Coordinates of C-alpha atoms and ligand atoms in Angstrom, one line a residue:
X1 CA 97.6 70.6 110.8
X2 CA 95.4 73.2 109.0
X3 CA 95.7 73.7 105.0
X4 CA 95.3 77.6 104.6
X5 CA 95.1 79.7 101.2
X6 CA 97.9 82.1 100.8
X7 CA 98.2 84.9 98.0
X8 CA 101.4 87.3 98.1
X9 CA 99.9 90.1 96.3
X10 CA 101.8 92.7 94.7
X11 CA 104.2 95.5 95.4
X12 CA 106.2 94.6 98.7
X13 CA 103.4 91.7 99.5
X14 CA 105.7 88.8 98.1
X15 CA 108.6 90.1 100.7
X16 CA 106.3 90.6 103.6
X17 CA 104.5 87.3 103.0
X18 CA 107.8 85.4 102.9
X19 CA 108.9 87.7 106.2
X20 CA 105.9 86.7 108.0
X21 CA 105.4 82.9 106.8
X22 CA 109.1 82.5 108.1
X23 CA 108.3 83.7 111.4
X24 CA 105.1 81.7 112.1
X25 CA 107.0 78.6 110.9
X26 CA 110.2 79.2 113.2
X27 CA 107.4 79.4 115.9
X28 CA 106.0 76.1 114.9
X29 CA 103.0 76.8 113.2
X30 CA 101.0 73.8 111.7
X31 CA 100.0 75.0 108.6
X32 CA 100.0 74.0 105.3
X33 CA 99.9 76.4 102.4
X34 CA 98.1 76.8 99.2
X35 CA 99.3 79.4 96.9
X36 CA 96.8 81.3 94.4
X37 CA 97.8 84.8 92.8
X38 CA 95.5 87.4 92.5
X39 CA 95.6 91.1 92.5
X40 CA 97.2 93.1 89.4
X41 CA 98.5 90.2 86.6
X42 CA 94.8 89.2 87.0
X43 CA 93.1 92.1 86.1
X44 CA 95.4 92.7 83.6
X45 CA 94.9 89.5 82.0
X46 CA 91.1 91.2 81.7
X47 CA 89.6 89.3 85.1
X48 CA 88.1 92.5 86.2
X49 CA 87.6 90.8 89.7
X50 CA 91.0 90.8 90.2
X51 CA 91.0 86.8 90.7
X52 CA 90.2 83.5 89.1
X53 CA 87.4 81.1 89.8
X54 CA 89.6 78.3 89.9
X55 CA 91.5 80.3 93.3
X56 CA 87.8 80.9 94.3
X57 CA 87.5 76.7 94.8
X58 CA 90.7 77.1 97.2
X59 CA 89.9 79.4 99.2
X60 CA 86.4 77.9 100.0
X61 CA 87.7 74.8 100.2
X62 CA 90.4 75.8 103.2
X63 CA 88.2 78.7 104.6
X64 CA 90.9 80.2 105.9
X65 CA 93.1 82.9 103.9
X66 CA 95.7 84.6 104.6
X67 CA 96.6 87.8 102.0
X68 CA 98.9 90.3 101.3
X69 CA 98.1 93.3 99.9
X70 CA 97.4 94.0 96.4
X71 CA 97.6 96.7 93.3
X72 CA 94.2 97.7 92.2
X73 CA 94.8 99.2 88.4
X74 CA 93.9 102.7 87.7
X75 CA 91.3 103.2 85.8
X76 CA 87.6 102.1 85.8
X77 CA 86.1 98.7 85.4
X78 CA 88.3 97.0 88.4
X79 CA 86.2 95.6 91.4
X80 CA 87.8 96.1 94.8
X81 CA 88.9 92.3 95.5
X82 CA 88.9 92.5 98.9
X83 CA 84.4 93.9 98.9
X84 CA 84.0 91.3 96.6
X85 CA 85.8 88.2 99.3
X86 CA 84.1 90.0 102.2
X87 CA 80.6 90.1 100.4
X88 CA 81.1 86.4 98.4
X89 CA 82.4 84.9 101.7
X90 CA 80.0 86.2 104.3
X91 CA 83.0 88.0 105.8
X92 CA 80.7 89.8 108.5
X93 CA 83.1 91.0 110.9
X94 CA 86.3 93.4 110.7
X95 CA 88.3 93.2 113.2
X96 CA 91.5 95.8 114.0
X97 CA 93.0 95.9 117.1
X98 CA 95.0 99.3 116.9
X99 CA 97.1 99.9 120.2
X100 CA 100.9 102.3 120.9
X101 CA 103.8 101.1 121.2
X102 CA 105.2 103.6 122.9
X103 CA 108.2 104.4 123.5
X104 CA 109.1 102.6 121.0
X105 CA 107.2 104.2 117.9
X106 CA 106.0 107.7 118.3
X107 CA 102.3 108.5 119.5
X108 CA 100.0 111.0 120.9
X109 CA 98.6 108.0 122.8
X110 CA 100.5 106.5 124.9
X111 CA 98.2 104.1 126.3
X112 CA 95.9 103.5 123.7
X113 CA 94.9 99.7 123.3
X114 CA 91.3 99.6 121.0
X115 CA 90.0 96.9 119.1
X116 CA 87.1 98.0 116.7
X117 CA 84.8 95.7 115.4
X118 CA 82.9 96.9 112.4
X119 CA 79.8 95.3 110.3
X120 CA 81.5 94.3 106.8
X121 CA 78.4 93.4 104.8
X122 CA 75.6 95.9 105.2
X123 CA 75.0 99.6 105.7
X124 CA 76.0 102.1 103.1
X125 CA 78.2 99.7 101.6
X126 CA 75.0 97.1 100.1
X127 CA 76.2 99.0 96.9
X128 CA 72.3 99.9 96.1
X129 CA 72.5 103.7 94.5
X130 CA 70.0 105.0 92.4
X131 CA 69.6 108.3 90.4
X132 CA 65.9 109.2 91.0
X133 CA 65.1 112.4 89.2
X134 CA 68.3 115.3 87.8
X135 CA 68.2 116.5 91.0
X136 CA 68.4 113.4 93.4
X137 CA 70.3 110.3 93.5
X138 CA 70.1 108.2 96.9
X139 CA 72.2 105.4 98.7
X140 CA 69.7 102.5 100.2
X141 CA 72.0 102.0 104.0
X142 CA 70.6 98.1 104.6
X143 CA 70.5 97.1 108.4
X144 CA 69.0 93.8 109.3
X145 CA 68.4 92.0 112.4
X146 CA 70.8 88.9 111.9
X147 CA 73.6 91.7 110.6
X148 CA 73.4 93.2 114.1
X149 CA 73.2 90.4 116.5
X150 CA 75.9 88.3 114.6
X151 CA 78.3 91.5 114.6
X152 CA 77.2 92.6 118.2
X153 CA 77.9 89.2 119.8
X154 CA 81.0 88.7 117.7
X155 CA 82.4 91.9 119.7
X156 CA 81.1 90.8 123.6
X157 CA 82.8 86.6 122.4
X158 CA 85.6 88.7 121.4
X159 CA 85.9 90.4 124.7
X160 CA 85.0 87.7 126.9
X161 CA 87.9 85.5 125.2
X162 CA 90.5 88.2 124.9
X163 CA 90.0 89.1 128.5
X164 CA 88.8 92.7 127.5
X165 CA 86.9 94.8 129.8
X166 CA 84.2 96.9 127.9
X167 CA 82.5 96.9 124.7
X168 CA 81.3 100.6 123.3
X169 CA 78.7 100.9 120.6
X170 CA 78.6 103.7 118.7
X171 CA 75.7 104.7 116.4
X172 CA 73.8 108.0 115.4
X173 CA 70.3 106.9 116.6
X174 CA 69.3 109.9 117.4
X175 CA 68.9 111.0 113.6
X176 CA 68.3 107.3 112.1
X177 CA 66.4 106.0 114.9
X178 CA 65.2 102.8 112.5
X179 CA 68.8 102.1 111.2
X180 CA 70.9 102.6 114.0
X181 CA 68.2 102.5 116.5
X182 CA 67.9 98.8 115.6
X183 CA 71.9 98.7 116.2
X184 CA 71.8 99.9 119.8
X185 CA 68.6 98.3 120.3
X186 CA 70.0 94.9 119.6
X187 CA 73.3 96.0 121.6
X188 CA 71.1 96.4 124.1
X189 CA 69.9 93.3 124.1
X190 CA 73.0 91.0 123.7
X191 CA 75.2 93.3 126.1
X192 CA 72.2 92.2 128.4
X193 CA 73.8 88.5 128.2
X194 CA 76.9 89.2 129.2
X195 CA 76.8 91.1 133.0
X196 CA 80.8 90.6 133.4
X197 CA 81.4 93.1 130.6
X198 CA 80.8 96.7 130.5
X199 CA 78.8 98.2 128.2
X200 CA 77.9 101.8 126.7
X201 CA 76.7 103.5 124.0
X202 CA 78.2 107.0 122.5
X203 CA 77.0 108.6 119.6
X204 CA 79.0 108.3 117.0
X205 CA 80.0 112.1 116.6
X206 CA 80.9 112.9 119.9
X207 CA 82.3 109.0 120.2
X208 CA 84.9 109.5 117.8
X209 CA 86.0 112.4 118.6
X210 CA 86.4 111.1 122.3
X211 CA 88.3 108.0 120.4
X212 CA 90.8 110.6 119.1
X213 CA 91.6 112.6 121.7
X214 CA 91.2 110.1 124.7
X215 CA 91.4 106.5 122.8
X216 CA 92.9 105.2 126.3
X217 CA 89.1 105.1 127.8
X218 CA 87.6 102.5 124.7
X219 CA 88.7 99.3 124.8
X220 CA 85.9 96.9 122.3
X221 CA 84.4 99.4 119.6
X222 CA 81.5 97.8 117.8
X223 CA 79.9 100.2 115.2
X224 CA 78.3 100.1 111.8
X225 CA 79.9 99.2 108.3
X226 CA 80.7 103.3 107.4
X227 CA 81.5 104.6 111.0
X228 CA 84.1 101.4 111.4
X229 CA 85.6 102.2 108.4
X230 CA 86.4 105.5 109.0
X231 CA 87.4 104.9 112.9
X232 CA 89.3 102.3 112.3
X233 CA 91.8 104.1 109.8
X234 CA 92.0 107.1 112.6
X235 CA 92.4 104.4 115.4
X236 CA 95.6 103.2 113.2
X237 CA 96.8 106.4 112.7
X238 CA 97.1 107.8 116.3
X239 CA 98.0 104.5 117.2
X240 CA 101.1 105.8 115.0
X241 CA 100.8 102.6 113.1
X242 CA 98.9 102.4 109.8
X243 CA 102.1 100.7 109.1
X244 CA 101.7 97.9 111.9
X245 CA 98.4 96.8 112.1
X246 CA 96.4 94.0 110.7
X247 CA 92.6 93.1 110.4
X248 CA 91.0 90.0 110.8
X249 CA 87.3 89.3 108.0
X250 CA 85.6 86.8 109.6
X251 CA 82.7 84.5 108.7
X252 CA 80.3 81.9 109.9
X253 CA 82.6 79.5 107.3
X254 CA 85.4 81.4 106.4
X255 CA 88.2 84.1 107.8
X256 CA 91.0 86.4 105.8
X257 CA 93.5 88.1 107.0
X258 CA 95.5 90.9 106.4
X259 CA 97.5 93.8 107.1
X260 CA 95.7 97.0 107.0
X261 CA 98.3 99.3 104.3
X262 CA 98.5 98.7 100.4
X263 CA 101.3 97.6 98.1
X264 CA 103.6 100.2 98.6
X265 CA 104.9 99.7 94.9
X266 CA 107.5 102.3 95.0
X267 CA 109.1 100.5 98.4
X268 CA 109.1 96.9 96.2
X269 CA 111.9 94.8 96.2
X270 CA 114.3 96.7 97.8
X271 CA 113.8 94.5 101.3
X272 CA 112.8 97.9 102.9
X273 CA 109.1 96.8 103.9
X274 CA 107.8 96.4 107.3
X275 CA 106.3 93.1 107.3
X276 CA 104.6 93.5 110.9
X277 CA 100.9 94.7 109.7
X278 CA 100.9 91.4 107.7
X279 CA 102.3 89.7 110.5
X280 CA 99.6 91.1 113.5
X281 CA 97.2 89.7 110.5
X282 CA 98.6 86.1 111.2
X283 CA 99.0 86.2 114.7
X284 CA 95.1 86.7 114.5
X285 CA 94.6 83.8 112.1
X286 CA 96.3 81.8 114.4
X287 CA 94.0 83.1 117.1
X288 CA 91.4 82.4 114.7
X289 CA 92.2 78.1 114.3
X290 CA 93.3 77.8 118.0
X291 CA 97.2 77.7 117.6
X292 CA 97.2 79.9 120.4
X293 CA 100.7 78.8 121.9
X294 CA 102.3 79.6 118.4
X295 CA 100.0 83.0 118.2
X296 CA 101.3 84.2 121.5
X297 CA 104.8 83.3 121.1
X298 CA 104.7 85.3 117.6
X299 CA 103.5 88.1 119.5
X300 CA 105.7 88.6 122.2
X301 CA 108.8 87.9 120.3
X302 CA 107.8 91.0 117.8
X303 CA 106.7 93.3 120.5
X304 CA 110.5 92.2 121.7
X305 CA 112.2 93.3 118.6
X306 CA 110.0 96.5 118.5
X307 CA 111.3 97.0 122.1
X308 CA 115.1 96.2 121.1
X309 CA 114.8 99.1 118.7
X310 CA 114.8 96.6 115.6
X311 CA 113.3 98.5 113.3
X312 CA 112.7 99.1 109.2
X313 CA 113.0 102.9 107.6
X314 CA 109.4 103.7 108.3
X315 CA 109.2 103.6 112.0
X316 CA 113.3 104.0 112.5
X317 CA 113.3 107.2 114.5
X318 CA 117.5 108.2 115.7
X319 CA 117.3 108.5 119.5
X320 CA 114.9 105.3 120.1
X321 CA 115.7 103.4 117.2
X322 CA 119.0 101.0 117.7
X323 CA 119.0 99.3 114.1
X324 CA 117.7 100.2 110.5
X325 CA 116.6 96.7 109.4
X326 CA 115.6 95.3 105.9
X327 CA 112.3 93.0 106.0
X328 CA 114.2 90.2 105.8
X329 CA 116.4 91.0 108.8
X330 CA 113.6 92.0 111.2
X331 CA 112.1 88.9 110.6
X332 CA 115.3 87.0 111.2
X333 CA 115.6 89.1 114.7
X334 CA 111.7 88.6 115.5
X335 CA 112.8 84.5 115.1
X336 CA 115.9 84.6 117.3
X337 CA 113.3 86.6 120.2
X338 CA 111.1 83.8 119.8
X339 CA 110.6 82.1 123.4
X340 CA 111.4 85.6 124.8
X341 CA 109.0 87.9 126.3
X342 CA 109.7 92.0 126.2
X343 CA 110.0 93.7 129.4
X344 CA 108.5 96.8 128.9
X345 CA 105.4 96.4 126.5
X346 CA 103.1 94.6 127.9
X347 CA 102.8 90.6 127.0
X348 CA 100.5 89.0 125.6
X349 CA 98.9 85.6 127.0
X350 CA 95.9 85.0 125.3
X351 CA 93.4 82.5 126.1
X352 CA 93.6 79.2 125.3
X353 CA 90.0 79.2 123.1
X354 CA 91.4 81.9 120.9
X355 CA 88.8 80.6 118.2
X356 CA 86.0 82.4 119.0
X357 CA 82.3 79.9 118.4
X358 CA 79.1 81.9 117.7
X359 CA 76.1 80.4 117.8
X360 CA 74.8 80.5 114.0
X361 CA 71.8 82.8 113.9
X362 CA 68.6 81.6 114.4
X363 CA 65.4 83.3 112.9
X364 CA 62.9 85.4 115.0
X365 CA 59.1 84.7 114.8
X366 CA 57.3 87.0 112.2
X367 CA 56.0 90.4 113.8
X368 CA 52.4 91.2 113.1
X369 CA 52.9 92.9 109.8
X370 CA 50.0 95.8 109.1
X371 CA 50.5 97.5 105.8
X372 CA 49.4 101.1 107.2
X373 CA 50.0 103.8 104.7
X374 CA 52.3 104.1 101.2
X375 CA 54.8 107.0 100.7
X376 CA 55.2 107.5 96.9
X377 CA 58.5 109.5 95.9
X378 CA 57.3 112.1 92.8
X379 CA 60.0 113.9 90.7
X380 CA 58.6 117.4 90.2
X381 CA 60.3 120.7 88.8
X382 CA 57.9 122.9 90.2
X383 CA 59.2 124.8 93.4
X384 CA 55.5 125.7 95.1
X385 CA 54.7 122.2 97.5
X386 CA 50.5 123.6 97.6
X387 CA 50.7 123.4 94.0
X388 CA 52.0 120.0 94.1
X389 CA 49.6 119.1 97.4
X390 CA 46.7 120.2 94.7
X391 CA 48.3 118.1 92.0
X392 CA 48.1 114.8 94.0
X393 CA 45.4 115.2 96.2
X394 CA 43.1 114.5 93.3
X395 CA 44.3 110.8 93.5
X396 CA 42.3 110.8 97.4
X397 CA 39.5 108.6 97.6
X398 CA 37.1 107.7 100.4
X399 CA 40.0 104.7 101.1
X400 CA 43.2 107.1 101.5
X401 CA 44.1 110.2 101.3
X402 CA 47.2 112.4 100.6
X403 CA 48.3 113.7 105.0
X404 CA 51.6 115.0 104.1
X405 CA 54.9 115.9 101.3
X406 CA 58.2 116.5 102.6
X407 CA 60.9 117.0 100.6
X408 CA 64.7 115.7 101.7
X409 CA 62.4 114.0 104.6
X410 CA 61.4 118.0 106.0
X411 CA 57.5 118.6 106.0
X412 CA 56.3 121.5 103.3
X413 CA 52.8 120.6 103.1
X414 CA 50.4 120.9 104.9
X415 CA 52.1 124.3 107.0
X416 CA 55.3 124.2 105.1
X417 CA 57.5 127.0 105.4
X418 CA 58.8 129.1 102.4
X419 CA 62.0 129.6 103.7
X420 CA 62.8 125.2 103.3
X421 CA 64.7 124.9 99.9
X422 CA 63.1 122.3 97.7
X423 CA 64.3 120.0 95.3
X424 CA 62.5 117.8 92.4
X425 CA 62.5 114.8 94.7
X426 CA 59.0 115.0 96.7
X427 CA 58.0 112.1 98.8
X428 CA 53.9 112.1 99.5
X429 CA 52.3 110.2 102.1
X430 CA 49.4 108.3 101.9
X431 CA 47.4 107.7 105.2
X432 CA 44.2 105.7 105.1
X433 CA 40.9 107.6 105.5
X434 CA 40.2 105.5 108.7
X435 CA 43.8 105.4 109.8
X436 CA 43.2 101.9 109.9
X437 CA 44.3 99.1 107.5
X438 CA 45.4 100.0 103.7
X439 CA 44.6 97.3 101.3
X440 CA 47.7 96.6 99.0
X441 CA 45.6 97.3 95.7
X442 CA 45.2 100.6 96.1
X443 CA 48.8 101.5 96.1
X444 CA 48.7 100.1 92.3
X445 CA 44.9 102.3 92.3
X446 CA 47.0 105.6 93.1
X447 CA 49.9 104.6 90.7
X448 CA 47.8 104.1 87.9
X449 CA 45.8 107.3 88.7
X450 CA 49.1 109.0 89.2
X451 CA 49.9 107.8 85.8
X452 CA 46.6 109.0 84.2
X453 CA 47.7 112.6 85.9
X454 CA 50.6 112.9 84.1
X455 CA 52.6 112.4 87.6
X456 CA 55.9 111.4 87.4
X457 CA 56.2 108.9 90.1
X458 CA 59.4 107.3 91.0
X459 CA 59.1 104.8 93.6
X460 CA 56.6 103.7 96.7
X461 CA 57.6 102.9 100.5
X462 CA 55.3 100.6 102.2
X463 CA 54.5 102.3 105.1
X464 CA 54.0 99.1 108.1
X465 CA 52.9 98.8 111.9
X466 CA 55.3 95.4 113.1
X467 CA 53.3 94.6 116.3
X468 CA 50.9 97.7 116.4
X469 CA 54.0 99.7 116.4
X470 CA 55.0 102.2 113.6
X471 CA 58.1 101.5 111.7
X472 CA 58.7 104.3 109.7
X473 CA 60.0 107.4 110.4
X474 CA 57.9 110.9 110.5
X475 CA 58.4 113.8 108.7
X476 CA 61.1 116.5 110.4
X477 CA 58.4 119.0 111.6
X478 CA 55.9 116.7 111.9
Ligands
LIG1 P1 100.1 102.0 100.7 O1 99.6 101.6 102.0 O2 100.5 101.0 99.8 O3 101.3 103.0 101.0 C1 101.2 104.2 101.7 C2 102.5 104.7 102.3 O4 102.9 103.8 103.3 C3 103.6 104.6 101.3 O5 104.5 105.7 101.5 C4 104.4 103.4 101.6 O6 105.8 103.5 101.3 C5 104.2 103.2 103.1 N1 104.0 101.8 103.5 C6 102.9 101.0 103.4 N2 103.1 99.8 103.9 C7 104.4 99.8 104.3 C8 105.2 98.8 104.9 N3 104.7 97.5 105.1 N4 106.4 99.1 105.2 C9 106.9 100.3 104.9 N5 106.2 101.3 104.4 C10 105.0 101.0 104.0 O7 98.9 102.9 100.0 P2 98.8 103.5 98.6 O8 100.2 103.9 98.1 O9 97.7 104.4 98.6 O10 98.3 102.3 97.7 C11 99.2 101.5 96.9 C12 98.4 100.3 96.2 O11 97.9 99.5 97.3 C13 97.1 100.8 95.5 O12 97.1 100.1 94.3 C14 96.0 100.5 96.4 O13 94.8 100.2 95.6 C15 96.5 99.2 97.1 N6 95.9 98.9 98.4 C16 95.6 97.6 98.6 C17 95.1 97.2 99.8 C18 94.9 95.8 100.1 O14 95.2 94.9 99.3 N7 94.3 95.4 101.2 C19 94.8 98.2 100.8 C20 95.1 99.5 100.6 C21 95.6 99.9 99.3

């Protein structure tokens, strides 16, 4: 028996919810339920995170959680409820399998059958913005080494288990080749432990434009916070099912799981709404806590009553369709196909360690750190960079010395060219003299000088050598 948390959400989540937890039950699932509400009574009752610390207890408590969608309020002030469970929770890994059911619901894609894996806690998405100077604001995109290796090895487990055949990484290294060259880099590595599965690597341009034209050659997609997001809503959609697919957040302790589309207020209480994108969310929960058996059976009894042409308004099509259902009538005909298997979708058998166990992460030994140069970011309204070069070069010493400005990351001094448009938003490097060693204090030396100069500066980079190797990027021209 395993105690879950439930919430049923607003709009058409209270009918879906009831649709699916009736289904899972007639298949004999051992669960337990405990109810919390969250979503738009609770931030109206002025809990601008959209749920109650009590319901926090619960859900930590079962770990596993299993929610329908909710209204966010217009207007300001609200927190998205679902960055704030994956962030709290440690909910590192998205998971939506987005595959056609065709004949049976229309598609481009025939044979599409994807499952793309994103990073949920990092990237873009840390939250860390900044407005530097009028001109400049900037978005810090965070990538760290556990991130990588718990998200990369969550997709190659995932394969391994669900009998999948390849595992695609897409990143655009060749542009952020610290970022998402530590990405494929640490693909690299862990596709390295597992020989059986095919890897590759696309970049993520060219990759997802592949994806949407020819999805039938990806099977695994593991990619980065921001690309995920995005794929994974196109994956849905030329699957021909935003309306049918669910994701799985999981975490080291605990897992959510949901169906990919919103409330649908407008289509509330009218038993109109499709329950299966909440439903392909439990099936994966039940994946997720080994009730394999029940997961399975779930599975192949809906793809069944897709295949009997049992379907609600949104995917009812005359011609393929053979019954307009209300929600609570597809899930009574996805219960009497339980035990039955359909004939011409493929069935699912899944295997029978459907809970996936990673290894928690374990820490690396410290690089040699060597603190090698400083850049220091200057918000300037002049438009001249020699002017600015003569500015800061009197801040040199016999220690370190000013070796280049960019500005947006492109070179203008030394050799700039006047055609480069520049901004306020200058970043100067300091090199030491020796190009050896820089001693931390004189990064507070050229501050304070900088200070004394009237120079507006706005924030320092460390510039480090892990293991005699630079790990920084150049300036474009360089
Ligand atoms: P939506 O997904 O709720 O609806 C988009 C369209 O799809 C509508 O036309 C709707 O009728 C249809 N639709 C969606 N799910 C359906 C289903 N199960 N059966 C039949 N038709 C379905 O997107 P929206 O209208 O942009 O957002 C409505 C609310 O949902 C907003 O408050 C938004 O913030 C919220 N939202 C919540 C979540 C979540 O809780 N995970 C996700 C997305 C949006």
């Amino acid at each position: 028996m395993t105690r879950i948390t439930i919430a049923k959400g607003d709009g058409i989540g209270p009918e879906i919810m009831d649709a699916t937890l009736d289904i899972i039950k007639a298949a004999g699932a051992n669960l337990e339920y405990d109810e919390i509400e969250v979503g738009e009574k609770v931030y109206l009752s002025g809990n601008t995170s959209g749920i109650a610390n009590e319901s926090w207890d619960i859900i930590r408590r079962n770990k596993i959680f299993l929610k329908a969608p909710i209204t966010t309020p217009q207007g300001g002030g609200y927190k998205s409820l679902n960055v704030t469970t994956r962030k709290f929770l440690g909910l590192y890994s998205n998971v939506r399998p987005c595959m056609s059911l065709h004949p049976f619901v229309e598609t481009k894609h025939p044979n599409m059958d994807i499952v793309i894996v994103r990073e949920n806690e990092e990237d873009l998405y840390a939250g860390i913005e900044h407005q530097q100077t009028d001109e400049v604001v900037q978005c810090l995109k965070i990538i760290s080494r556990p991130g990588c290796e718990k998200i990369i090895r969550y997709a190659f487990e995932y394969a391994k288990v669900y009998g999948r055949k390849k595992v695609t990484c897409f990143t655009k290294d060749n542009i952020m080749k610290q970022s998402d060259g530590l990405f494929h880099q640490i693909f690299d590595e862990i596709a390295a432990e597992y020989p059986e599965i095919e890897n590759e690597h696309w970049i993520i341009d060219i990759g997802a434009a592949k994806m949407s034209d020819t999805p039938e050659v990806f099977d695994v997609i593991v990619t980065l916070n921001l690309y995920g997001d995005v794929l994974s809503d196109i994956a849905a959609q030329i699957a021909g099912s935003v309306g049918l697919a669910g994701s799985a957040n999981i975490g080291e302790e605990c897992a959510m799981f949901e169906a990919i589309h919103g409330s649908a207020p407008r289509r509330a209480g009218q038993n109109l709404a499709n329950p299966s994108g909440l439903l392909e969310g439990a099936v994966m929960m039940l994946n997720h806590i080994g009730q394999t058996e029940i997961a399975e059976k779930v599975q192949n009894a809906w793809l069944k009553t897709i295949e009997d042409g049992i379907h609600t308004y949104d995917i009812y099509k005359e011609g393929i369709s053979k019954e307009k259902v209300g929600t609570k009538e597809f899930a009574q005909a996805v219960i009497s196909n339980l035990g039955k298997k359909p004939s011409l979708l493929k069935e699912v058998s899944y295997a029978k360690e459907g809970a996936l166990n990673l290894p928690k992460y374990i820490k690396k030994p410290a690089a040699k750190k060597e603190l090698v140069g400083v850049d220091i970011f200057v918000h300037w309204n002049g438009t001249n960079p020699n002017e600015l070069a003569d500015k800061i070069q009197k801040l040199n010493n016999d220690n370190v010395k000013l070796s280049m400005i960019t500005n947006r990351g492109i070179k203008v001094w030394p050799d700039g060219f006047s055609e480069t448009f520049c901004t306020d938003h200058w970043r100067c490097r300091f090199k030491p003299s020796t190009n050896g060693v820089l001693e931390k204090k004189e990064i507070l030396r050229l501050l304070n000088d900088a200070m004394i100069e009237n120079i507006d500066t706005i924030k320092t980079e460390n510039l480090y050598n892990f293991n005699e190797k630079p790990a920084y990027s150049l300036g474009q021209g360089q």
